[in-house]
Amino acid sequence: MASAAASSSESCSMEKHLTCSICMDTFNDPVTTDCGHSFCKNCLNLHFNYTDRVCPLCKKPQNRTPDVNIVLRDIIQQQKPKNTEEQNDDLYTGKDGEVACDICTEQKLKAKKSCLVCLASYCDTHLENHSSTERLKGHKLVAPVKNLDDRACLKHGRPLELYSRKQHRCICVRCMGEGPEEVVSTEDEWEKKKVKLDNAKTELEEKIKKRETQLDEMNKSLRTCKDQLDNEWWDIEAVFTAVLAIVEEAQAQALQPLKDRRQVLEKEADDLKKELEAEISCFKTTISELDDISTLEDHIQFLQSYPSLQDLDDIKDWAEVELDTSLSFGTMRKTTAIMMEQIQQEMEKLTSIELKRVPKFSVDVTLDPTTAHQRLVLSHDGKEVMDGGEDQEVDDAPERFDMFGSVLGINSLTSGRSYWEVEVSNKTGWDLGVARGNANRKGKLSLNPDNGYWVTVHYEDEKYAAMTAPPVRLSLDDKPQKVGLFVDYEEGLVSFYNLTAQSHVYSFTECSFIDELFPYFSPHVKKDDKNGDPLIISAVKQCEQNMDES
């Protein structure tokens, strides 16, 4: 700003020295008198014509008309483009963003600053007073303002120098009311509000930063989830591709005996056809020869040509020859059995995908002692249950199982998905599943969905069954040491997994859950020191994958 002012000052000083004192314009063909003053040549000649031949400034007599001052003329010529360029650059054109100087009269120049006290805009030349005059130095100068009426009180015509905190607006001195009112200068309120603005800006920047972090985390989670979905996609596609390959191979194996039989049958038929056609041709030739002999009237020639017919007795009896059209089924049943076994093995691979998802829905299951049969012994933390061998001294509660050695968890399942795991170790018998909260717990129970129980059982050391109506016998290749249970309330699904073999055991589907459900356990009775181990609710190890619930 100081540099601009200095440049403007230098420009004005130069223009002063290059201005004719007669026409008050830049020299045109400048001439210099003997006394050292310079004027335009035409201006000086006109002066000499109408007045005595004296210098217009110092009145010193001049004896001759001076010649053009070549040096001064060259300086003016060099200065003209610069002055013209600067003048053109400073001219007000009315373009967007330009503000006209309020002081310029003939040709408006662009304002460089606006004064909020004077409520006027100034070009560089007319702005000099604000830096040179002491009483104007304290005025507030800002970038050029298009409409300064907004900075003045339209009612009193005075500058808006004050701020009313009661009215929440800028006012002039005459706008101040007579009652108590907190009024401060616009500068003080500006500083206060600028601090609040900076604080709000900082707060917003922090919120932006936090949300950008959340956005990055969301994008990262999205990428991770998409990668996991892609991996599962390829895993599932690989399973079904393998299944299709198995089916196609089984199809080829089942059709191969038919293809082979067709080829053999076609060859046999072709051979018989050729043999028959050959004999037919031979017979036709013989008939032709016999026709020729029978037409002979020469007895001697006829008898000499008469053929031997003994060969006709040796001709094959085709009535006893027939095509073997029996069909061969080959090993179709064996092939399909192998196919189904291989398909089942491939489909079991999908279980590992399920087992990667379900830990996300793990719940902390705890046993409810008020529901436990009197023979059962529960651990202090409610995570283990075993048969105590005899009735325990416990309060008689209406919620308690009175005949079956069973117990429920305290966890109420009313929506969403739930998963927990139970260690069954080497027990020879156990029940696991879920039970409806209002299901009967008294007397001899019939464990099936119709009575509010969705349960699988292990009994007689090696046998397993799903307690449907009637029960379904289950075949497990490996005896489970740990069992996983997954419940999807909305889908009506209860699934059991053999975590030891990472395989699926059984699923109750399309279940009708209209009431709350509770985890169900039965360690079975301990017999001859067998089956004495407890059922243990174990902590679920979270899988590394973090699939979305969807």
mmCIF file with all atom_site columns, C-alpha atoms in Angstrom, residues 7-8 18 31 108 141 161 180 184 254 258 264 274 296 377 417 437 458 461 496 504 513 546:
data_model
loop_
_atom_site.group_PDB
_atom_site.id
_atom_site.type_symbol
_atom_site.label_atom_id
_atom_site.label_alt_id
_atom_site.label_comp_id
_atom_site.label_asym_id
_atom_site.label_entity_id
_atom_site.label_seq_id
_atom_site.pdbx_PDB_ins_code
_atom_site.Cartn_x
_atom_site.Cartn_y
_atom_site.Cartn_z
_atom_site.occupancy
_atom_site.B_iso_or_equiv
_atom_site.pdbx_formal_charge
_atom_site.auth_seq_id
_atom_site.auth_comp_id
_atom_site.auth_asym_id
_atom_site.auth_atom_id
_atom_site.pdbx_PDB_model_num
ATOM 1  C CA . SER A 1 7   ? 4.491   5.368    -6.980  1.00 0.00 ? 7   SER A CA 1
ATOM 2  C CA . SER A 1 8   ? 1.417   7.563    -7.280  1.00 0.00 ? 8   SER A CA 1
ATOM 3  C CA . LEU A 1 18  ? 5.733   18.066   -17.639 1.00 0.00 ? 18  LEU A CA 1
ATOM 4  C CA . VAL A 1 31  ? 10.062  25.174   -25.735 1.00 0.00 ? 31  VAL A CA 1
ATOM 5  C CA . LYS A 1 108 ? -14.061 8.524    -13.066 1.00 0.00 ? 108 LYS A CA 1
ATOM 6  C CA . LEU A 1 141 ? -10.515 2.103    5.271   1.00 0.00 ? 141 LEU A CA 1
ATOM 7  C CA . GLU A 1 161 ? -20.592 3.390    14.045  1.00 0.00 ? 161 GLU A CA 1
ATOM 8  C CA . PRO A 1 180 ? -30.809 1.249    29.185  1.00 0.00 ? 180 PRO A CA 1
ATOM 9  C CA . VAL A 1 184 ? -20.593 -0.818   21.789  1.00 0.00 ? 184 VAL A CA 1
ATOM 10 C CA . ALA A 1 254 ? -24.398 -93.199  -16.142 1.00 0.00 ? 254 ALA A CA 1
ATOM 11 C CA . LEU A 1 258 ? -25.785 -97.011  -22.778 1.00 0.00 ? 258 LEU A CA 1
ATOM 12 C CA . VAL A 1 264 ? -22.263 -102.950 -29.835 1.00 0.00 ? 264 VAL A CA 1
ATOM 13 C CA . LYS A 1 274 ? -24.590 -107.356 -44.452 1.00 0.00 ? 274 LYS A CA 1
ATOM 14 C CA . LEU A 1 296 ? -33.606 -125.172 -72.499 1.00 0.00 ? 296 LEU A CA 1
ATOM 15 C CA . VAL A 1 377 ? -25.467 -78.674  39.863  1.00 0.00 ? 377 VAL A CA 1
ATOM 16 C CA . ARG A 1 417 ? -29.881 -63.256  15.643  1.00 0.00 ? 417 ARG A CA 1
ATOM 17 C CA . GLY A 1 437 ? -40.758 -69.318  27.552  1.00 0.00 ? 437 GLY A CA 1
ATOM 18 C CA . HIS A 1 458 ? -27.104 -87.193  21.819  1.00 0.00 ? 458 HIS A CA 1
ATOM 19 C CA . ASP A 1 461 ? -22.888 -92.664  23.326  1.00 0.00 ? 461 ASP A CA 1
ATOM 20 C CA . PHE A 1 496 ? -26.684 -76.678  15.091  1.00 0.00 ? 496 PHE A CA 1
ATOM 21 C CA . HIS A 1 504 ? -23.507 -78.518  9.853   1.00 0.00 ? 504 HIS A CA 1
ATOM 22 C CA . PHE A 1 513 ? -41.617 -67.905  17.047  1.00 0.00 ? 513 PHE A CA 1
ATOM 23 C CA . ASN A 1 546 ? -16.407 -58.736  10.303  1.00 0.00 ? 546 ASN A CA 1
#
